[in-house]
PDB file of N, CA, C and O in Angstrom:
ATOM      1  N   UNK A 234      87.548  97.029  91.541  1.00 81.00           N
ATOM      2  CA  UNK A 234      87.776  96.045  92.580  1.00 81.00           C
ATOM      3  C   UNK A 234      88.237  94.710  92.007  1.00 81.00           C
ATOM      4  O   UNK A 234      88.789  93.906  92.734  1.00 81.00           O
ATOM      5  N   UNK A 235      87.986  94.481  90.736  1.00 88.00           N
ATOM      6  CA  UNK A 235      88.371  93.219  90.118  1.00 88.00           C
ATOM      7  C   UNK A 235      89.891  93.053  90.101  1.00 88.00           C
ATOM      8  O   UNK A 235      90.404  91.957  90.399  1.00 88.00           O
ATOM      9  N   UNK A 236      90.620  94.116  89.810  1.00 88.00           N
ATOM     10  CA  UNK A 236      92.079  94.058  89.785  1.00 88.00           C
ATOM     11  C   UNK A 236      92.619  93.750  91.177  1.00 88.00           C
ATOM     12  O   UNK A 236      93.556  92.959  91.343  1.00 88.00           O
ATOM     13  N   UNK A 237      92.034  94.361  92.202  1.00 92.00           N
ATOM     14  CA  UNK A 237      92.466  94.122  93.580  1.00 92.00           C
ATOM     15  C   UNK A 237      92.227  92.667  93.972  1.00 92.00           C
ATOM     16  O   UNK A 237      93.106  92.024  94.572  1.00 92.00           O
ATOM     17  N   UNK A 238      91.065  92.128  93.635  1.00 94.00           N
ATOM     18  CA  UNK A 238      90.755  90.734  93.975  1.00 94.00           C
ATOM     19  C   UNK A 238      91.700  89.758  93.288  1.00 94.00           C
ATOM     20  O   UNK A 238      92.201  88.819  93.914  1.00 94.00           O
ATOM     21  N   UNK A 239      91.954  89.981  92.019  1.00 94.00           N
ATOM     22  CA  UNK A 239      92.864  89.105  91.282  1.00 94.00           C
ATOM     23  C   UNK A 239      94.283  89.213  91.836  1.00 94.00           C
ATOM     24  O   UNK A 239      94.974  88.205  92.010  1.00 94.00           O
ATOM     25  N   UNK A 240      94.717  90.436  92.152  1.00 95.00           N
ATOM     26  CA  UNK A 240      96.056  90.630  92.694  1.00 95.00           C
ATOM     27  C   UNK A 240      96.245  89.962  94.042  1.00 95.00           C
ATOM     28  O   UNK A 240      97.265  89.334  94.305  1.00 95.00           O
ATOM     29  N   UNK A 241      95.247  90.082  94.919  1.00 96.00           N
ATOM     30  CA  UNK A 241      95.345  89.452  96.237  1.00 96.00           C
ATOM     31  C   UNK A 241      95.326  87.928  96.112  1.00 96.00           C
ATOM     32  O   UNK A 241      96.068  87.234  96.811  1.00 96.00           O
ATOM     33  N   UNK A 242      94.503  87.397  95.228  1.00 96.00           N
ATOM     34  CA  UNK A 242      94.484  85.942  95.036  1.00 96.00           C
ATOM     35  C   UNK A 242      95.826  85.435  94.518  1.00 96.00           C
ATOM     36  O   UNK A 242      96.327  84.409  94.982  1.00 96.00           O
ATOM     37  N   UNK A 243      96.407  86.147  93.566  1.00 96.00           N
ATOM     38  CA  UNK A 243      97.725  85.748  93.061  1.00 96.00           C
ATOM     39  C   UNK A 243      98.789  85.853  94.144  1.00 96.00           C
ATOM     40  O   UNK A 243      99.668  84.992  94.247  1.00 96.00           O
ATOM     41  N   UNK A 244      98.701  86.898  94.953  1.00 96.00           N
ATOM     42  CA  UNK A 244      99.659  87.075  96.039  1.00 96.00           C
ATOM     43  C   UNK A 244      99.532  85.950  97.062  1.00 96.00           C
ATOM     44  O   UNK A 244     100.524  85.397  97.528  1.00 96.00           O
ATOM     45  N   UNK A 245      98.305  85.577  97.403  1.00 96.00           N
ATOM     46  CA  UNK A 245      98.096  84.510  98.379  1.00 96.00           C
ATOM     47  C   UNK A 245      98.458  83.135  97.821  1.00 96.00           C
ATOM     48  O   UNK A 245      98.772  82.220  98.582  1.00 96.00           O
ATOM     49  N   UNK A 246      98.417  82.976  96.516  1.00 97.00           N
ATOM     50  CA  UNK A 246      98.872  81.722  95.910  1.00 97.00           C
ATOM     51  C   UNK A 246     100.398  81.669  95.815  1.00 97.00           C
ATOM     52  O   UNK A 246     100.996  80.600  95.949  1.00 97.00           O
ATOM     53  N   UNK A 247     101.032  82.817  95.591  1.00 97.00           N
ATOM     54  CA  UNK A 247     102.481  82.856  95.452  1.00 97.00           C
ATOM     55  C   UNK A 247     103.196  82.795  96.797  1.00 97.00           C
ATOM     56  O   UNK A 247     104.347  82.358  96.863  1.00 97.00           O
ATOM     57  N   UNK A 248     102.531  83.213  97.864  1.00 97.00           N
ATOM     58  CA  UNK A 248     103.173  83.267  99.172  1.00 97.00           C
ATOM     59  C   UNK A 248     103.607  81.896  99.692  1.00 97.00           C
ATOM     60  O   UNK A 248     104.752  81.748 100.126  1.00 97.00           O
ATOM     61  N   UNK A 249     102.774  80.846  99.660  1.00 96.00           N
ATOM     62  CA  UNK A 249     103.259  79.540 100.129  1.00 96.00           C
ATOM     63  C   UNK A 249     104.376  78.961  99.264  1.00 96.00           C
ATOM     64  O   UNK A 249     105.294  78.321  99.788  1.00 96.00           O
ATOM     65  N   UNK A 250     104.304  79.211  97.964  1.00 96.00           N
ATOM     66  CA  UNK A 250     105.368  78.732  97.078  1.00 96.00           C
ATOM     67  C   UNK A 250     106.680  79.427  97.421  1.00 96.00           C
ATOM     68  O   UNK A 250     107.730  78.778  97.530  1.00 96.00           O
ATOM     69  N   UNK A 251     106.616  80.729  97.624  1.00 96.00           N
ATOM     70  CA  UNK A 251     107.807  81.486  98.007  1.00 96.00           C
ATOM     71  C   UNK A 251     108.364  80.978  99.328  1.00 96.00           C
ATOM     72  O   UNK A 251     109.565  80.777  99.467  1.00 96.00           O
ATOM     73  N   UNK A 252     107.492  80.739 100.309  1.00 96.00           N
ATOM     74  CA  UNK A 252     107.935  80.278 101.613  1.00 96.00           C
ATOM     75  C   UNK A 252     108.617  78.914 101.525  1.00 96.00           C
ATOM     76  O   UNK A 252     109.678  78.701 102.109  1.00 96.00           O
ATOM     77  N   UNK A 253     108.017  77.978 100.809  1.00 95.00           N
ATOM     78  CA  UNK A 253     108.590  76.637 100.715  1.00 95.00           C
ATOM     79  C   UNK A 253     109.935  76.631  99.997  1.00 95.00           C
ATOM     80  O   UNK A 253     110.892  76.005 100.463  1.00 95.00           O
ATOM     81  N   UNK A 254     110.017  77.332  98.895  1.00 95.00           N
ATOM     82  CA  UNK A 254     111.271  77.367  98.141  1.00 95.00           C
ATOM     83  C   UNK A 254     112.358  78.080  98.940  1.00 95.00           C
ATOM     84  O   UNK A 254     113.491  77.605  99.045  1.00 95.00           O
ATOM     85  N   UNK A 255     111.994  79.207  99.555  1.00 95.00           N
ATOM     86  CA  UNK A 255     112.985  79.972 100.303  1.00 95.00           C
ATOM     87  C   UNK A 255     113.426  79.235 101.563  1.00 95.00           C
ATOM     88  O   UNK A 255     114.600  79.288 101.938  1.00 95.00           O
ATOM     89  N   UNK A 256     112.509  78.528 102.227  1.00 94.00           N
ATOM     90  CA  UNK A 256     112.906  77.779 103.422  1.00 94.00           C
ATOM     91  C   UNK A 256     113.837  76.628 103.053  1.00 94.00           C
ATOM     92  O   UNK A 256     114.791  76.343 103.792  1.00 94.00           O
ATOM     93  N   UNK A 257     113.595  75.977 101.928  1.00 94.00           N
ATOM     94  CA  UNK A 257     114.506  74.918 101.484  1.00 94.00           C
ATOM     95  C   UNK A 257     115.897  75.484 101.168  1.00 94.00           C
ATOM     96  O   UNK A 257     116.911  74.895 101.533  1.00 94.00           O
ATOM     97  N   UNK A 258     115.935  76.630 100.487  1.00 94.00           N
ATOM     98  CA  UNK A 258     117.218  77.244 100.160  1.00 94.00           C
ATOM     99  C   UNK A 258     117.964  77.692 101.417  1.00 94.00           C
ATOM    100  O   UNK A 258     119.180  77.504 101.519  1.00 94.00           O
ATOM    101  N   UNK A 259     117.248  78.258 102.387  1.00 92.00           N
ATOM    102  CA  UNK A 259     117.901  78.680 103.633  1.00 92.00           C
ATOM    103  C   UNK A 259     118.367  77.479 104.440  1.00 92.00           C
ATOM    104  O   UNK A 259     119.434  77.520 105.064  1.00 92.00           O
ATOM    105  N   UNK A 260     117.582  76.416 104.433  1.00 92.00           N
ATOM    106  CA  UNK A 260     117.981  75.189 105.128  1.00 92.00           C
ATOM    107  C   UNK A 260     119.255  74.623 104.506  1.00 92.00           C
ATOM    108  O   UNK A 260     120.194  74.255 105.211  1.00 92.00           O
ATOM    109  N   UNK A 261     119.306  74.577 103.188  1.00 92.00           N
ATOM    110  CA  UNK A 261     120.490  74.057 102.501  1.00 92.00           C
ATOM    111  C   UNK A 261     121.704  74.954 102.717  1.00 92.00           C
ATOM    112  O   UNK A 261     122.833  74.470 102.801  1.00 92.00           O
ATOM    113  N   UNK A 262     121.473  76.239 102.807  1.00 91.00           N
ATOM    114  CA  UNK A 262     122.558  77.181 103.022  1.00 91.00           C
ATOM    115  C   UNK A 262     123.127  77.063 104.440  1.00 91.00           C
ATOM    116  O   UNK A 262     124.334  77.147 104.648  1.00 91.00           O
ATOM    117  N   UNK A 263     122.256  76.843 105.444  1.00 90.00           N
ATOM    118  CA  UNK A 263     122.694  76.820 106.842  1.00 90.00           C
ATOM    119  C   UNK A 263     123.198  75.453 107.291  1.00 90.00           C
ATOM    120  O   UNK A 263     123.859  75.357 108.322  1.00 90.00           O
ATOM    121  N   UNK A 264     122.919  74.405 106.543  1.00 90.00           N
ATOM    122  CA  UNK A 264     123.270  73.061 106.985  1.00 90.00           C
ATOM    123  C   UNK A 264     124.775  72.830 107.169  1.00 90.00           C
ATOM    124  O   UNK A 264     125.169  72.236 108.176  1.00 90.00           O
ATOM    125  N   UNK A 265     125.665  73.276 106.281  1.00 89.00           N
ATOM    126  CA  UNK A 265     127.094  73.001 106.503  1.00 89.00           C
ATOM    127  C   UNK A 265     127.668  73.698 107.749  1.00 89.00           C
ATOM    128  O   UNK A 265     128.515  73.136 108.429  1.00 89.00           O
ATOM    129  N   UNK A 266     127.210  74.895 108.045  1.00 88.00           N
ATOM    130  CA  UNK A 266     127.765  75.648 109.174  1.00 88.00           C
ATOM    131  C   UNK A 266     127.109  75.302 110.508  1.00 88.00           C
ATOM    132  O   UNK A 266     127.761  75.286 111.535  1.00 88.00           O
ATOM    133  N   UNK A 267     125.786  75.093 110.488  1.00 88.00           N
ATOM    134  CA  UNK A 267     125.031  74.837 111.720  1.00 88.00           C
ATOM    135  C   UNK A 267     124.128  73.618 111.520  1.00 88.00           C
ATOM    136  O   UNK A 267     122.916  73.761 111.333  1.00 88.00           O
ATOM    137  N   UNK A 268     124.652  72.417 111.566  1.00 88.00           N
ATOM    138  CA  UNK A 268     123.824  71.239 111.267  1.00 88.00           C
ATOM    139  C   UNK A 268     122.699  71.002 112.277  1.00 88.00           C
ATOM    140  O   UNK A 268     121.650  70.476 111.913  1.00 88.00           O
ATOM    141  N   UNK A 269     122.874  71.424 113.535  1.00 90.00           N
ATOM    142  CA  UNK A 269     121.835  71.181 114.526  1.00 90.00           C
ATOM    143  C   UNK A 269     120.684  72.185 114.407  1.00 90.00           C
ATOM    144  O   UNK A 269     119.537  71.869 114.714  1.00 90.00           O
ATOM    145  N   UNK A 270     120.988  73.401 113.990  1.00 89.00           N
ATOM    146  CA  UNK A 270     119.983  74.459 113.973  1.00 89.00           C
ATOM    147  C   UNK A 270     119.583  74.883 112.563  1.00 89.00           C
ATOM    148  O   UNK A 270     118.973  75.933 112.398  1.00 89.00           O
ATOM    149  N   UNK A 271     119.882  74.102 111.561  1.00 87.00           N
ATOM    150  CA  UNK A 271     119.618  74.523 110.182  1.00 87.00           C
ATOM    151  C   UNK A 271     118.124  74.638 109.898  1.00 87.00           C
ATOM    152  O   UNK A 271     117.713  75.528 109.152  1.00 87.00           O
ATOM    153  N   UNK A 272     117.317  73.777 110.505  1.00 90.00           N
ATOM    154  CA  UNK A 272     115.873  73.850 110.283  1.00 90.00           C
ATOM    155  C   UNK A 272     115.310  75.124 110.905  1.00 90.00           C
ATOM    156  O   UNK A 272     114.496  75.822 110.299  1.00 90.00           O
ATOM    157  N   UNK A 273     115.753  75.443 112.102  1.00 91.00           N
ATOM    158  CA  UNK A 273     115.271  76.644 112.784  1.00 91.00           C
ATOM    159  C   UNK A 273     115.689  77.896 112.019  1.00 91.00           C
ATOM    160  O   UNK A 273     114.892  78.830 111.844  1.00 91.00           O
ATOM    161  N   UNK A 274     116.923  77.922 111.564  1.00 90.00           N
ATOM    162  CA  UNK A 274     117.411  79.074 110.795  1.00 90.00           C
ATOM    163  C   UNK A 274     116.613  79.205 109.499  1.00 90.00           C
ATOM    164  O   UNK A 274     116.193  80.311 109.126  1.00 90.00           O
ATOM    165  N   UNK A 275     116.395  78.103 108.812  1.00 90.00           N
ATOM    166  CA  UNK A 275     115.647  78.144 107.553  1.00 90.00           C
ATOM    167  C   UNK A 275     114.230  78.645 107.731  1.00 90.00           C
ATOM    168  O   UNK A 275     113.753  79.469 106.948  1.00 90.00           O
ATOM    169  N   UNK A 276     113.566  78.193 108.771  1.00 93.00           N
ATOM    170  CA  UNK A 276     112.184  78.620 108.997  1.00 93.00           C
ATOM    171  C   UNK A 276     112.127  80.070 109.456  1.00 93.00           C
ATOM    172  O   UNK A 276     111.279  80.843 108.993  1.00 93.00           O
ATOM    173  N   UNK A 277     113.018  80.485 110.356  1.00 93.00           N
ATOM    174  CA  UNK A 277     112.994  81.859 110.866  1.00 93.00           C
ATOM    175  C   UNK A 277     113.267  82.875 109.763  1.00 93.00           C
ATOM    176  O   UNK A 277     112.560  83.887 109.645  1.00 93.00           O
ATOM    177  N   UNK A 278     114.275  82.612 108.964  1.00 94.00           N
ATOM    178  CA  UNK A 278     114.608  83.534 107.873  1.00 94.00           C
ATOM    179  C   UNK A 278     113.482  83.544 106.842  1.00 94.00           C
ATOM    180  O   UNK A 278     113.107  84.603 106.322  1.00 94.00           O
ATOM    181  N   UNK A 279     112.894  82.393 106.571  1.00 95.00           N
ATOM    182  CA  UNK A 279     111.811  82.317 105.594  1.00 95.00           C
ATOM    183  C   UNK A 279     110.567  83.053 106.062  1.00 95.00           C
ATOM    184  O   UNK A 279     109.877  83.686 105.256  1.00 95.00           O
ATOM    185  N   UNK A 280     110.256  82.982 107.343  1.00 96.00           N
ATOM    186  CA  UNK A 280     109.091  83.705 107.861  1.00 96.00           C
ATOM    187  C   UNK A 280     109.298  85.208 107.708  1.00 96.00           C
ATOM    188  O   UNK A 280     108.386  85.933 107.282  1.00 96.00           O
ATOM    189  N   UNK A 281     110.481  85.684 108.050  1.00 96.00           N
ATOM    190  CA  UNK A 281     110.763  87.118 107.930  1.00 96.00           C
ATOM    191  C   UNK A 281     110.644  87.589 106.481  1.00 96.00           C
ATOM    192  O   UNK A 281     109.968  88.583 106.190  1.00 96.00           O
ATOM    193  N   UNK A 282     111.276  86.873 105.560  1.00 97.00           N
ATOM    194  CA  UNK A 282     111.235  87.297 104.171  1.00 97.00           C
ATOM    195  C   UNK A 282     109.875  87.052 103.521  1.00 97.00           C
ATOM    196  O   UNK A 282     109.495  87.766 102.593  1.00 97.00           O
ATOM    197  N   UNK A 283     109.120  86.081 103.996  1.00 96.00           N
ATOM    198  CA  UNK A 283     107.766  85.899 103.496  1.00 96.00           C
ATOM    199  C   UNK A 283     106.873  87.054 103.927  1.00 96.00           C
ATOM    200  O   UNK A 283     105.998  87.499 103.174  1.00 96.00           O
ATOM    201  N   UNK A 284     107.084  87.551 105.153  1.00 97.00           N
ATOM    202  CA  UNK A 284     106.337  88.725 105.593  1.00 97.00           C
ATOM    203  C   UNK A 284     106.674  89.932 104.715  1.00 97.00           C
ATOM    204  O   UNK A 284     105.768  90.679 104.307  1.00 97.00           O
ATOM    205  N   UNK A 285     107.958  90.127 104.428  1.00 97.00           N
ATOM    206  CA  UNK A 285     108.337  91.237 103.547  1.00 97.00           C
ATOM    207  C   UNK A 285     107.764  91.061 102.143  1.00 97.00           C
ATOM    208  O   UNK A 285     107.312  92.028 101.521  1.00 97.00           O
ATOM    209  N   UNK A 286     107.768  89.830 101.638  1.00 97.00           N
ATOM    210  CA  UNK A 286     107.190  89.531 100.320  1.00 97.00           C
ATOM    211  C   UNK A 286     105.713  89.887 100.298  1.00 97.00           C
ATOM    212  O   UNK A 286     105.221  90.510  99.356  1.00 97.00           O
ATOM    213  N   UNK A 287     104.990  89.497 101.354  1.00 97.00           N
ATOM    214  CA  UNK A 287     103.562  89.800 101.416  1.00 97.00           C
ATOM    215  C   UNK A 287     103.316  91.296 101.543  1.00 97.00           C
ATOM    216  O   UNK A 287     102.436  91.848 100.881  1.00 97.00           O
ATOM    217  N   UNK A 288     104.086  91.973 102.382  1.00 97.00           N
ATOM    218  CA  UNK A 288     103.893  93.401 102.595  1.00 97.00           C
ATOM    219  C   UNK A 288     104.148  94.201 101.322  1.00 97.00           C
ATOM    220  O   UNK A 288     103.329  95.045 100.928  1.00 97.00           O
ATOM    221  N   UNK A 289     105.254  93.927 100.649  1.00 97.00           N
ATOM    222  CA  UNK A 289     105.564  94.635  99.409  1.00 97.00           C
ATOM    223  C   UNK A 289     104.560  94.284  98.316  1.00 97.00           C
ATOM    224  O   UNK A 289     104.110  95.150  97.563  1.00 97.00           O
ATOM    225  N   UNK A 290     104.164  93.013  98.243  1.00 97.00           N
ATOM    226  CA  UNK A 290     103.155  92.609  97.265  1.00 97.00           C
ATOM    227  C   UNK A 290     101.819  93.269  97.507  1.00 97.00           C
ATOM    228  O   UNK A 290     101.138  93.703  96.575  1.00 97.00           O
ATOM    229  N   UNK A 291     101.418  93.380  98.778  1.00 97.00           N
ATOM    230  CA  UNK A 291     100.148  94.027  99.105  1.00 97.00           C
ATOM    231  C   UNK A 291     100.176  95.503  98.732  1.00 97.00           C
ATOM    232  O   UNK A 291      99.216  96.028  98.164  1.00 97.00           O
ATOM    233  N   UNK A 292     101.282  96.170  99.042  1.00 97.00           N
ATOM    234  CA  UNK A 292     101.400  97.589  98.681  1.00 97.00           C
ATOM    235  C   UNK A 292     101.355  97.766  97.164  1.00 97.00           C
ATOM    236  O   UNK A 292     100.689  98.674  96.654  1.00 97.00           O
ATOM    237  N   UNK A 293     102.025  96.884  96.433  1.00 97.00           N
ATOM    238  CA  UNK A 293     101.993  96.971  94.968  1.00 97.00           C
ATOM    239  C   UNK A 293     100.595  96.716  94.411  1.00 97.00           C
ATOM    240  O   UNK A 293     100.165  97.400  93.482  1.00 97.00           O
ATOM    241  N   UNK A 294      99.871  95.761  94.981  1.00 96.00           N
ATOM    242  CA  UNK A 294      98.505  95.485  94.521  1.00 96.00           C
ATOM    243  C   UNK A 294      97.609  96.688  94.776  1.00 96.00           C
ATOM    244  O   UNK A 294      96.805  97.069  93.922  1.00 96.00           O
ATOM    245  N   UNK A 295      97.745  97.314  95.931  1.00 95.00           N
ATOM    246  CA  UNK A 295      96.928  98.492  96.242  1.00 95.00           C
ATOM    247  C   UNK A 295      97.256  99.641  95.296  1.00 95.00           C
ATOM    248  O   UNK A 295      96.348 100.284  94.750  1.00 95.00           O
ATOM    249  N   UNK A 296      98.532  99.886  95.062  1.00 95.00           N
ATOM    250  CA  UNK A 296      98.923 100.985  94.174  1.00 95.00           C
ATOM    251  C   UNK A 296      98.456 100.720  92.746  1.00 95.00           C
ATOM    252  O   UNK A 296      97.914 101.614  92.075  1.00 95.00           O
ATOM    253  N   UNK A 297      98.624  99.507  92.268  1.00 93.00           N
ATOM    254  CA  UNK A 297      98.198  99.177  90.900  1.00 93.00           C
ATOM    255  C   UNK A 297      96.680  99.272  90.760  1.00 93.00           C
ATOM    256  O   UNK A 297      96.177  99.787  89.759  1.00 93.00           O
ATOM    257  N   UNK A 298      95.946  98.819  91.764  1.00 93.00           N
ATOM    258  CA  UNK A 298      94.489  98.907  91.673  1.00 93.00           C
ATOM    259  C   UNK A 298      94.010 100.356  91.736  1.00 93.00           C
ATOM    260  O   UNK A 298      93.046 100.723  91.062  1.00 93.00           O
ATOM    261  N   UNK A 299      94.693 101.198  92.528  1.00 91.00           N
ATOM    262  CA  UNK A 299      94.320 102.610  92.557  1.00 91.00           C
ATOM    263  C   UNK A 299      94.645 103.297  91.232  1.00 91.00           C
ATOM    264  O   UNK A 299      93.854 104.119  90.740  1.00 91.00           O
ATOM    265  N   UNK A 300      95.787 102.984  90.666  1.00 90.00           N
ATOM    266  CA  UNK A 300      96.135 103.564  89.358  1.00 90.00           C
ATOM    267  C   UNK A 300      95.150 103.093  88.304  1.00 90.00           C
ATOM    268  O   UNK A 300      94.707 103.875  87.456  1.00 90.00           O
ATOM    269  N   UNK A 301      94.774 101.824  88.356  1.00 89.00           N
ATOM    270  CA  UNK A 301      93.819 101.287  87.383  1.00 89.00           C
ATOM    271  C   UNK A 301      92.456 101.962  87.521  1.00 89.00           C
ATOM    272  O   UNK A 301      91.795 102.274  86.539  1.00 89.00           O
ATOM    273  N   UNK A 302      92.044 102.213  88.760  1.00 87.00           N
ATOM    274  CA  UNK A 302      90.741 102.840  89.010  1.00 87.00           C
ATOM    275  C   UNK A 302      90.743 104.313  88.622  1.00 87.00           C
ATOM    276  O   UNK A 302      89.758 104.826  88.077  1.00 87.00           O
ATOM    277  N   UNK A 303      91.825 105.009  88.875  1.00 87.00           N
ATOM    278  CA  UNK A 303      91.898 106.444  88.630  1.00 87.00           C
ATOM    279  C   UNK A 303      92.662 106.788  87.366  1.00 87.00           C
ATOM    280  O   UNK A 303      93.127 107.918  87.207  1.00 87.00           O
ATOM    281  N   UNK A 304      92.783 105.855  86.440  1.00 83.00           N
ATOM    282  CA  UNK A 304      93.586 106.052  85.238  1.00 83.00           C
ATOM    283  C   UNK A 304      93.065 107.216  84.395  1.00 83.00           C
ATOM    284  O   UNK A 304      93.841 108.030  83.901  1.00 83.00           O
ATOM    285  N   UNK A 305      91.748 107.326  84.230  1.00 73.00           N
ATOM    286  CA  UNK A 305      91.212 108.392  83.400  1.00 73.00           C
ATOM    287  C   UNK A 305      91.428 109.775  84.006  1.00 73.00           C
ATOM    288  O   UNK A 305      91.652 110.743  83.290  1.00 73.00           O
ATOM    289  N   UNK A 306      91.411 109.840  85.326  1.00 79.00           N
ATOM    290  CA  UNK A 306      91.657 111.127  85.974  1.00 79.00           C
ATOM    291  C   UNK A 306      93.128 111.510  85.920  1.00 79.00           C
ATOM    292  O   UNK A 306      93.459 112.693  85.939  1.00 79.00           O
ATOM    293  N   UNK A 307      94.011 110.513  85.900  1.00 72.00           N
ATOM    294  CA  UNK A 307      95.444 110.795  85.852  1.00 72.00           C
ATOM    295  C   UNK A 307      95.893 111.251  84.461  1.00 72.00           C
ATOM    296  O   UNK A 307      96.848 112.017  84.331  1.00 72.00           O
ATOM    297  N   UNK A 308      95.191 110.763  83.430  1.00 72.00           N
ATOM    298  CA  UNK A 308      95.556 111.136  82.067  1.00 72.00           C
ATOM    299  C   UNK A 308      94.907 112.456  81.773  1.00 72.00           C
ATOM    300  O   UNK A 308      95.334 113.435  81.444  1.00 72.00           O
TER     301      UNK A 308
END
């Protein structure tokens, strides 16, 4: 369970950093084409990709913790 706890804590610490950086990049990308809606586009795209980041990270943490727990049986 220690690997799972550490993985989830790292994932929850990385998620806000990912969201902030990605929202800034999406905002900067959308500003020349859509100056009125660039904030909305940046936040919407960032929320979607942050959800995918969390989902894939959670699945990886679960798989790694299961492999770590069952390593002796797998070998």
